[in-house]
Short mmCIF file of C-alpha atoms and ligand atoms in Angstrom, two decimals:
data_model
loop_
_atom_site.label_atom_id
_atom_site.label_comp_id
_atom_site.label_asym_id
_atom_site.label_seq_id
_atom_site.Cartn_x
_atom_site.Cartn_y
_atom_site.Cartn_z
CA MET G 1 77.64 121.33 104.36
CA LYS G 2 76.06 119.93 107.51
CA ILE G 3 74.30 116.59 107.54
CA CYS G 4 72.44 115.29 110.57
CA PHE G 5 71.37 111.68 111.03
CA LEU G 6 68.28 111.50 113.22
CA ALA G 7 67.45 108.01 114.47
CA ILE G 8 64.01 107.54 115.94
CA GLY G 9 63.24 104.74 118.36
CA ASN G 10 62.82 103.95 122.03
CA GLU G 11 64.43 100.57 121.40
CA LEU G 12 67.66 102.30 120.43
CA LEU G 13 67.72 104.30 123.64
CA LYS G 14 66.89 101.34 125.83
CA GLY G 15 69.85 99.44 124.45
CA ARG G 16 67.79 96.76 122.72
CA ILE G 17 69.04 97.60 119.24
CA VAL G 18 72.43 98.88 118.19
CA ASN G 19 72.16 102.00 116.04
CA THR G 20 73.90 100.44 113.05
CA ASN G 21 71.98 102.76 110.71
CA LEU G 22 74.01 105.69 112.02
CA THR G 23 77.32 103.90 111.45
CA LYS G 24 76.30 102.70 108.01
CA ALA G 25 75.05 106.14 106.97
CA GLY G 26 78.30 107.71 108.19
CA GLU G 27 80.34 105.24 106.19
CA ILE G 28 78.35 105.58 102.97
CA LEU G 29 78.34 109.34 103.10
CA ARG G 30 82.06 109.45 103.88
CA THR G 31 83.01 107.15 101.04
CA ASN G 32 81.03 109.42 98.71
CA GLY G 33 82.79 112.55 99.86
CA TYR G 34 80.17 113.83 102.32
CA ASP G 35 80.55 114.07 106.07
CA LEU G 36 77.93 113.24 108.61
CA THR G 37 78.33 116.11 111.04
CA ARG G 38 75.78 115.16 113.68
CA GLY G 39 74.14 111.96 114.90
CA LEU G 40 71.12 112.07 117.17
CA THR G 41 68.84 109.44 118.68
CA ILE G 42 65.41 110.39 120.02
CA GLN G 43 62.30 108.72 121.44
CA ASP G 44 59.44 108.12 119.07
CA ASP G 45 56.96 110.52 120.57
CA LYS G 46 55.45 113.58 118.95
CA GLU G 47 57.12 116.22 121.12
CA SER G 48 60.60 114.78 120.69
CA ILE G 49 60.23 114.51 116.92
CA LEU G 50 58.80 118.03 116.55
CA ALA G 51 61.51 119.54 118.75
CA ALA G 52 64.26 117.72 116.84
CA LEU G 53 62.87 118.80 113.45
CA GLU G 54 62.70 122.41 114.56
CA LYS G 55 66.23 122.49 115.92
CA GLU G 56 68.02 120.31 113.39
CA LEU G 57 66.45 121.95 110.33
CA ALA G 58 67.70 125.26 111.65
CA GLU G 59 71.22 123.98 112.20
CA ASN G 60 71.82 121.60 109.27
CA ASP G 61 71.55 121.55 105.50
CA VAL G 62 70.39 117.96 105.33
CA ILE G 63 68.56 115.73 107.80
CA ILE G 64 68.30 112.01 107.27
CA MET G 65 65.75 110.42 109.60
CA SER G 66 65.36 106.69 110.10
CA GLY G 67 62.69 104.64 111.84
CA GLY G 68 59.07 104.79 112.78
CA LEU G 69 57.51 104.45 109.33
CA GLY G 70 55.84 101.08 109.74
CA PRO G 71 52.15 100.19 109.70
CA THR G 72 51.84 99.76 113.47
CA THR G 73 50.31 102.35 115.80
CA ASP G 74 53.66 103.05 117.48
CA ASP G 75 54.95 104.45 114.21
CA ILE G 76 54.09 108.13 114.25
CA THR G 77 56.88 109.73 112.24
CA LYS G 78 54.80 110.41 109.10
CA LYS G 79 51.94 112.05 110.95
CA THR G 80 54.32 114.10 113.01
CA ILE G 81 56.20 115.38 109.96
CA ALA G 82 52.88 116.34 108.35
CA ALA G 83 51.93 118.17 111.55
CA TYR G 84 55.30 119.93 111.56
CA PHE G 85 54.72 121.27 108.05
CA GLY G 86 51.02 121.86 108.76
CA VAL G 87 49.92 119.76 105.79
CA GLY G 88 47.46 116.89 105.33
CA MET G 89 48.11 113.38 104.03
CA LYS G 90 47.81 112.02 100.48
CA GLU G 91 47.82 108.52 99.08
CA ASP G 92 50.77 107.77 96.79
CA THR G 93 49.46 105.74 93.86
CA THR G 94 52.79 104.17 92.86
CA THR G 95 53.25 102.94 96.42
CA VAL G 96 49.72 101.48 96.38
CA GLU G 97 50.65 99.56 93.22
CA LEU G 98 53.87 98.38 94.79
CA LEU G 99 52.06 97.26 97.95
CA THR G 100 49.37 95.44 95.93
CA GLN G 101 52.09 93.56 94.07
CA PHE G 102 54.09 92.90 97.25
CA PHE G 103 51.16 91.29 99.08
CA ALA G 104 49.79 89.48 96.01
CA GLN G 105 53.18 87.76 95.56
CA ARG G 106 52.94 86.54 99.14
CA ASN G 107 49.27 85.56 98.84
CA ILE G 108 48.22 87.94 101.59
CA PRO G 109 45.24 90.27 101.08
CA LEU G 110 46.14 93.96 101.20
CA SER G 111 44.66 95.09 104.51
CA ASP G 112 43.69 98.68 105.28
CA ARG G 113 46.55 98.87 107.71
CA ASN G 114 49.01 97.89 105.03
CA ARG G 115 47.43 100.17 102.46
CA ALA G 116 47.90 103.00 104.93
CA GLN G 117 51.64 102.63 104.29
CA ALA G 118 50.99 104.52 101.03
CA MET G 119 49.71 107.56 102.93
CA VAL G 120 52.33 110.29 103.03
CA PRO G 121 52.41 114.01 103.90
CA GLU G 122 51.10 116.11 101.00
CA ASN G 123 54.33 118.05 100.54
CA CYS G 124 56.61 115.04 100.19
CA GLU G 125 58.17 113.42 97.19
CA VAL G 126 58.07 109.65 97.56
CA MET G 127 61.28 107.66 97.17
CA LEU G 128 60.05 104.22 96.17
CA ASN G 129 61.25 101.48 98.47
CA LEU G 130 61.86 98.34 96.44
CA ARG G 131 63.08 96.46 99.52
CA GLY G 132 60.04 96.81 101.77
CA THR G 133 56.64 98.33 102.27
CA ALA G 134 57.32 101.72 103.88
CA PRO G 135 58.12 104.38 101.27
CA GLY G 136 61.01 106.75 101.79
CA MET G 137 60.12 110.45 101.84
CA TYR G 138 61.89 113.53 100.59
CA PHE G 139 60.96 117.05 101.66
CA SER G 140 62.52 120.06 100.11
CA VAL G 141 62.53 122.86 102.69
CA GLY G 142 63.87 125.99 101.00
CA GLU G 143 67.54 125.27 100.40
CA LYS G 144 67.44 122.42 102.90
CA LYS G 145 66.52 118.78 102.55
CA LEU G 146 64.75 116.41 104.88
CA PHE G 147 64.66 112.69 104.24
CA SER G 148 62.70 110.13 106.20
CA LEU G 149 63.63 106.47 105.82
CA PRO G 150 62.35 103.21 107.33
CA GLY G 151 64.35 101.83 110.25
CA VAL G 152 64.90 98.35 108.85
CA PRO G 153 68.63 98.41 108.03
CA PHE G 154 68.63 96.97 104.50
CA GLU G 155 65.69 99.18 103.48
CA MET G 156 67.38 102.25 104.93
CA LEU G 157 70.57 101.35 103.11
CA TYR G 158 68.82 100.77 99.79
CA LEU G 159 67.14 104.19 99.90
CA LEU G 160 70.26 105.98 101.09
CA GLU G 161 72.40 104.58 98.29
CA ASN G 162 69.90 104.59 95.48
CA LYS G 163 67.74 107.64 96.18
CA ILE G 164 69.42 110.05 98.59
CA LEU G 165 72.95 109.99 97.20
CA PRO G 166 71.84 110.91 93.67
CA ILE G 167 69.83 113.83 95.09
CA LEU G 168 72.79 115.04 97.15
CA LYS G 169 75.13 114.73 94.19
CA GLN G 170 72.81 116.86 92.11
CA SER G 171 72.36 119.60 94.67
CA PHE G 172 75.77 119.79 96.24
CA PRO G 173 79.02 119.86 94.26
CA LEU G 174 80.38 116.44 93.51
CA LYS G 175 83.26 115.49 95.78
CA HIS G 176 86.28 113.31 95.31
CA TYR G 177 87.19 111.10 98.24
CA GLN G 178 90.11 108.74 98.41
CA ASN G 179 91.95 107.05 101.21
CA HIS G 180 94.85 104.80 101.97
CA ILE G 181 95.28 102.54 104.98
CA PHE G 182 98.47 101.52 106.76
CA ARG G 183 98.10 98.51 109.05
CA LEU G 184 100.39 98.72 112.04
CA TRP G 185 101.27 96.44 114.90
CA GLY G 186 103.50 96.88 117.92
CA ILE G 187 103.41 100.64 118.22
CA PRO G 188 101.21 102.50 120.72
CA GLU G 189 99.00 105.25 119.30
CA SER G 190 100.95 107.93 121.15
CA SER G 191 104.33 106.86 119.72
CA LEU G 192 102.74 106.62 116.30
CA ALA G 193 101.47 110.18 116.63
CA ASP G 194 104.95 111.32 117.68
CA ARG G 195 106.55 109.66 114.69
CA ILE G 196 104.27 111.24 112.14
CA ALA G 197 103.86 114.61 113.83
CA GLU G 198 106.49 116.24 111.67
CA ILE G 199 104.91 115.02 108.41
CA GLU G 200 101.42 115.84 109.61
CA ASP G 201 102.49 119.41 110.35
CA ARG G 202 103.28 119.86 106.67
CA PHE G 203 100.00 118.30 105.43
CA PRO G 204 97.95 120.33 102.95
CA PRO G 205 94.46 121.15 104.29
CA GLU G 206 92.64 118.64 102.09
CA LEU G 207 94.46 115.74 103.74
CA ASP G 208 93.79 114.21 107.13
CA LEU G 209 94.76 111.22 109.24
CA SER G 210 92.67 109.04 111.50
CA TYR G 211 93.69 106.30 113.90
CA LEU G 212 91.47 103.25 114.21
CA PRO G 213 92.59 100.84 116.94
CA ARG G 214 91.44 97.30 116.11
CA ILE G 215 92.03 93.72 117.18
CA ASP G 216 94.57 93.39 114.38
CA GLY G 217 96.55 96.48 115.36
CA ILE G 218 96.10 100.11 114.44
CA TRP G 219 94.67 101.12 111.10
CA LEU G 220 96.10 104.48 110.12
CA GLU G 221 93.85 106.00 107.49
CA CYS G 222 95.05 108.82 105.31
CA THR G 223 92.21 110.60 103.51
CA ILE G 224 92.15 113.25 100.84
CA ARG G 225 89.04 115.08 99.68
CA GLY G 226 88.27 117.81 97.25
CA ASN G 227 86.29 118.63 94.15
CA ALA G 228 85.64 115.88 91.66
CA GLU G 229 87.24 117.83 88.82
CA ASP G 230 90.59 117.79 90.66
CA LYS G 231 90.58 114.03 90.98
CA ALA G 232 93.87 113.37 89.19
CA ALA G 233 95.80 116.00 91.14
CA LEU G 234 94.29 114.79 94.43
CA SER G 235 95.29 111.20 93.71
CA GLU G 236 98.81 112.27 92.96
CA LYS G 237 98.98 114.30 96.15
CA LEU G 238 97.73 111.37 98.22
CA ALA G 239 100.36 109.10 96.66
CA TYR G 240 103.09 111.59 97.51
CA TRP G 241 102.12 111.90 101.18
CA THR G 242 101.48 108.19 101.71
CA GLY G 243 105.00 107.68 100.33
CA GLU G 244 106.37 109.92 103.08
CA ILE G 245 104.39 108.10 105.75
CA ARG G 246 105.42 104.68 104.43
CA ALA G 247 109.08 105.57 104.71
CA ILE G 248 108.93 106.30 108.43
CA LEU G 249 106.58 103.47 109.42
CA ALA G 250 108.16 100.66 107.42
CA ASP G 251 109.25 98.69 110.52
CA LYS G 252 105.77 98.73 112.09
CA CYS G 253 103.59 98.32 109.02
CA TYR G 254 102.66 94.69 108.29
CA THR G 255 100.40 95.42 105.36
CA GLU G 256 98.48 98.18 103.57
CA GLY G 257 94.88 98.36 102.43
CA ARG G 258 91.66 96.89 103.74
CA GLN G 259 91.94 93.21 103.05
CA SER G 260 91.65 90.94 106.06
CA LEU G 261 94.61 89.03 107.51
CA GLU G 262 93.08 85.71 106.43
CA GLN G 263 92.65 87.03 102.87
CA GLU G 264 96.23 88.31 102.83
CA VAL G 265 97.58 84.94 104.01
CA LEU G 266 95.52 83.12 101.37
CA THR G 267 96.85 85.41 98.63
CA ILE G 268 100.50 84.93 99.58
CA PHE G 269 100.30 81.16 100.08
CA THR G 270 98.50 80.55 96.81
CA GLU G 271 100.79 82.90 94.87
CA ARG G 272 103.87 81.14 96.21
CA LYS G 273 102.27 77.68 96.09
CA LEU G 274 103.04 77.01 99.75
CA THR G 275 101.22 74.92 102.35
CA LEU G 276 100.64 75.66 106.03
CA ALA G 277 100.29 73.63 109.24
CA ILE G 278 99.24 75.14 112.57
CA ALA G 279 99.93 74.09 116.16
CA GLU G 280 97.74 75.97 118.60
CA SER G 281 97.82 76.08 122.34
CA MET G 282 96.82 79.55 123.56
CA THR G 283 94.52 80.19 120.58
CA GLY G 284 92.82 76.80 120.86
CA GLY G 285 92.19 76.32 117.14
CA GLN G 286 90.98 79.82 116.39
CA ILE G 287 93.78 80.56 113.92
CA ALA G 288 92.63 77.64 111.78
CA GLY G 289 89.04 78.72 112.40
CA LYS G 290 89.79 82.18 111.09
CA LEU G 291 91.78 81.05 108.05
CA VAL G 292 88.99 78.78 106.80
CA THR G 293 86.49 81.65 106.69
CA VAL G 294 87.80 82.68 103.27
CA SER G 295 87.06 80.44 100.35
CA GLY G 296 90.17 78.92 98.82
CA ALA G 297 91.74 78.05 102.20
CA SER G 298 91.73 74.36 101.26
CA SER G 299 94.37 75.10 98.63
CA TYR G 300 97.07 75.84 101.22
CA LEU G 301 95.93 75.01 104.76
CA LYS G 302 96.87 71.38 105.43
CA GLY G 303 95.50 71.31 108.95
CA GLY G 304 96.19 72.00 112.56
CA VAL G 305 96.74 70.44 115.96
CA THR G 306 95.21 71.93 119.07
CA ALA G 307 97.88 70.95 121.56
CA TYR G 308 96.59 72.25 124.86
CA PHE G 309 98.09 69.70 127.26
CA THR G 310 101.86 69.78 127.65
CA GLU G 311 101.70 66.03 127.08
CA ILE G 312 100.21 66.60 123.59
CA LYS G 313 102.94 69.09 122.74
CA GLU G 314 105.45 66.38 123.58
CA LYS G 315 103.72 63.32 122.15
CA VAL G 316 102.06 64.70 119.04
CA LEU G 317 104.29 67.60 118.14
CA ASN G 318 107.55 66.08 119.34
CA VAL G 319 108.57 69.01 121.50
CA PRO G 320 111.47 67.64 123.58
CA ALA G 321 110.59 67.28 127.29
CA GLU G 322 113.98 68.76 128.27
CA ILE G 323 113.18 72.00 126.45
CA ILE G 324 109.80 72.28 128.15
CA GLU G 325 111.48 71.52 131.46
CA LYS G 326 114.26 74.05 130.94
CA GLU G 327 112.47 76.93 129.21
CA GLY G 328 108.89 76.49 130.40
CA VAL G 329 105.96 75.56 128.23
CA VAL G 330 105.29 79.20 127.32
CA SER G 331 108.60 80.16 125.76
CA ALA G 332 110.31 81.14 122.54
CA GLU G 333 111.91 77.70 122.19
CA VAL G 334 108.69 75.74 122.72
CA ALA G 335 106.85 77.96 120.20
CA MET G 336 109.55 77.19 117.61
CA LYS G 337 109.57 73.46 118.37
CA MET G 338 105.77 73.35 118.07
CA ALA G 339 105.96 75.05 114.66
CA GLU G 340 108.70 72.67 113.53
CA GLY G 341 106.81 69.68 114.92
CA VAL G 342 103.50 70.42 113.22
CA ARG G 343 105.25 71.25 109.97
CA THR G 344 106.90 67.81 109.94
CA LEU G 345 103.82 65.98 111.23
CA LEU G 346 101.54 67.34 108.50
CA GLY G 347 104.20 67.59 105.80
CA ALA G 348 103.68 71.30 105.16
CA ASP G 349 106.07 73.95 103.83
CA ILE G 350 105.50 76.22 106.78
CA GLY G 351 104.45 75.63 110.38
CA ILE G 352 103.20 78.24 112.84
CA SER G 353 102.29 77.99 116.50
CA THR G 354 101.03 79.70 119.64
CA THR G 355 101.76 79.04 123.29
CA GLY G 356 100.80 81.56 125.92
CA TYR G 357 98.64 82.83 128.74
CA ALA G 358 95.24 84.26 127.83
CA ASP G 359 94.74 85.39 131.42
CA LYS G 360 96.91 86.64 134.20
CA SER G 361 98.55 83.63 135.79
CA GLY G 362 99.46 83.88 139.46
CA GLU G 363 100.91 87.14 140.71
CA ASP G 364 103.41 88.04 138.08
CA ILE G 365 102.65 86.39 134.75
CA LEU G 366 100.72 88.78 132.55
CA PRO G 367 98.78 87.65 129.47
CA HIS G 368 101.08 87.06 126.51
CA VAL G 369 101.75 84.71 123.66
CA TRP G 370 104.84 83.28 122.02
CA THR G 371 104.10 82.65 118.38
CA GLY G 372 106.41 80.44 116.35
CA TYR G 373 107.33 80.06 112.70
CA ALA G 374 109.22 77.30 110.93
CA ASP G 375 110.07 76.58 107.33
CA ALA G 376 112.58 74.20 105.76
CA HIS G 377 115.49 76.53 106.52
CA ARG G 378 114.83 78.36 109.74
CA SER G 379 112.65 78.86 112.80
CA ASN G 380 111.77 81.99 114.68
CA SER G 381 109.43 83.18 117.38
CA ARG G 382 108.16 86.38 118.90
CA ARG G 383 106.42 87.44 122.08
CA PHE G 384 103.32 89.64 122.13
CA ASP G 385 101.84 91.06 125.35
CA PHE G 386 98.14 91.57 125.97
CA PHE G 387 96.20 93.72 128.40
CA ASN G 388 92.58 92.78 127.96
CA THR G 389 89.97 90.17 128.86
CA ARG G 390 90.63 86.51 128.17
CA GLU G 391 88.39 86.49 125.10
CA ILE G 392 89.96 89.54 123.51
CA ASN G 393 93.49 88.40 124.38
CA ILE G 394 92.85 85.16 122.48
CA GLU G 395 91.53 87.11 119.50
CA ARG G 396 94.62 89.31 119.67
CA GLY G 397 96.72 86.14 119.87
CA VAL G 398 95.22 84.97 116.57
CA SER G 399 96.02 88.30 114.91
CA ALA G 400 99.51 88.36 116.45
CA ALA G 401 100.32 84.94 115.00
CA LEU G 402 99.10 85.97 111.54
CA VAL G 403 100.92 89.32 111.65
CA PHE G 404 104.11 87.47 112.66
CA LEU G 405 103.55 84.98 109.83
CA LEU G 406 103.23 87.80 107.27
CA ASN G 407 106.30 89.41 108.75
CA GLN G 408 108.32 86.16 108.43
CA LEU G 409 107.12 85.65 104.86
CA ALA G 410 108.49 89.07 104.01
CA VAL G 411 111.99 88.11 105.26
CA LYS G 412 114.15 87.46 102.23
P1 LIG A 501 58.72 98.68 110.35
O1 LIG A 501 58.04 98.69 109.05
O2 LIG A 501 59.46 97.41 110.60
O3 LIG A 501 57.89 99.10 111.53
P2 LIG A 501 59.96 101.24 110.74
O4 LIG A 501 60.37 102.15 109.67
O5 LIG A 501 58.77 101.59 111.55
O6 LIG A 501 59.87 99.79 110.17
P3 LIG A 501 61.21 100.83 113.20
O7 LIG A 501 59.91 100.25 113.63
O8 LIG A 501 61.74 102.01 113.90
O9 LIG A 501 61.18 101.19 111.66
O10 LIG A 501 62.32 99.72 113.18
C1 LIG A 501 62.13 98.49 112.52
C2 LIG A 501 63.30 97.59 112.82
O11 LIG A 501 64.46 98.13 112.20
C3 LIG A 501 63.67 97.53 114.28
O12 LIG A 501 63.07 96.46 114.95
C4 LIG A 501 65.15 97.36 114.25
O13 LIG A 501 65.47 95.99 114.15
C5 LIG A 501 65.58 98.04 113.01
N1 LIG A 501 66.09 99.39 113.28
C6 LIG A 501 65.39 100.53 113.47
N2 LIG A 501 66.19 101.58 113.64
C7 LIG A 501 67.44 101.13 113.56
C8 LIG A 501 68.72 101.73 113.64
N3 LIG A 501 68.87 103.03 113.85
N4 LIG A 501 69.81 100.93 113.51
C9 LIG A 501 69.65 99.61 113.31
N5 LIG A 501 68.49 98.97 113.21
C10 LIG A 501 67.39 99.71 113.33
MG1 LIG A 502 57.95 100.19 113.19
#
């Protein structure tokens, strides 16, 4: 089954708007067992729309259009679709009612221009838009289906989820889709591919792997799909193969599933009734900034010290001057002393730290961070190297420190 997403809009092509509708549509279809097989962006002029309709209807089973349905004169999608089918326009009475209500609630008279939103091609079935004023439209073209949705993202999303999916599920066999994510750090994509090549060679056809490189490492996604009636067997199969993958990636996998690092840290600290203190140099407070984005952080995060000057590392965090002198301020030892120091200073169960270079420094120091960990019994630290811009290296530094923290919490 081939599904094409056809985004209409000059703004998209000029780089003024990011085509998030395409991404969102791809995600929603995928998580419902359908695959978007083509994504296209075109200008909103008559010739481009007509040409795209002609070609894409020939080559796909389903076309989902978005954009160009508004009341302004630049919105020509409706008229062009009517011209394509060689039909006239009709007024949809339910949409008129909806529009009347919509404007009455806002104390605005229903102008002719707004009422014109209820005009649709004669051969369409209206999909009521309860999130805005432009109705969605459904055209059945022989065995094929054409949908036209407004461009406003939350309206597009509403219609896709609530109107289009049910139609697809009725016309095309219901699919089962399930996936499992391994979150990996410290292994390049190519080595990862080498490691799992042997398992992947034995994969049944309904299973596939995808690699998603992210700030917090690589997300390896293992997906199984098939018919809905085989759901139980498919689940079992997925569990078997993820078991095989888990066994060979254990040393590189810091967690599984989709939950964010900050959520994961919150879960572990609250479960174990632990508290945390943070000493940040290279990350400048962004670790604390990230951890407080999830509600509940106040139950475990005591606080942090942004110790950017060497002097502050010494005076506030009690890092011995001799160690800084001997090892350098960006070193394994200083990272550990910072973690120990902040842990004592704030009276927390666990202290973590960062000290590093976000940029290249001089000729031979490449961006890297030493991240430290200290609890009542032991301290540890690890180096992570970065290869990007200053901003991204700092973001990676935040993730590195949290991945290292999770890793240390797993040590028995
Ligand atoms: P309106 O009633 O606002 O005119 P419309 O259906 O005519 O809606 P457009 O005019 O194409 O749609 O776009 C309206 C707004 O929706 C744009 O300003 C833009 O912010 C957003 N938008 C349109 N297309 C997309 C897209 N593909 N991805 C993300 N946002 C989009
Ligand atoms: Mg518009």
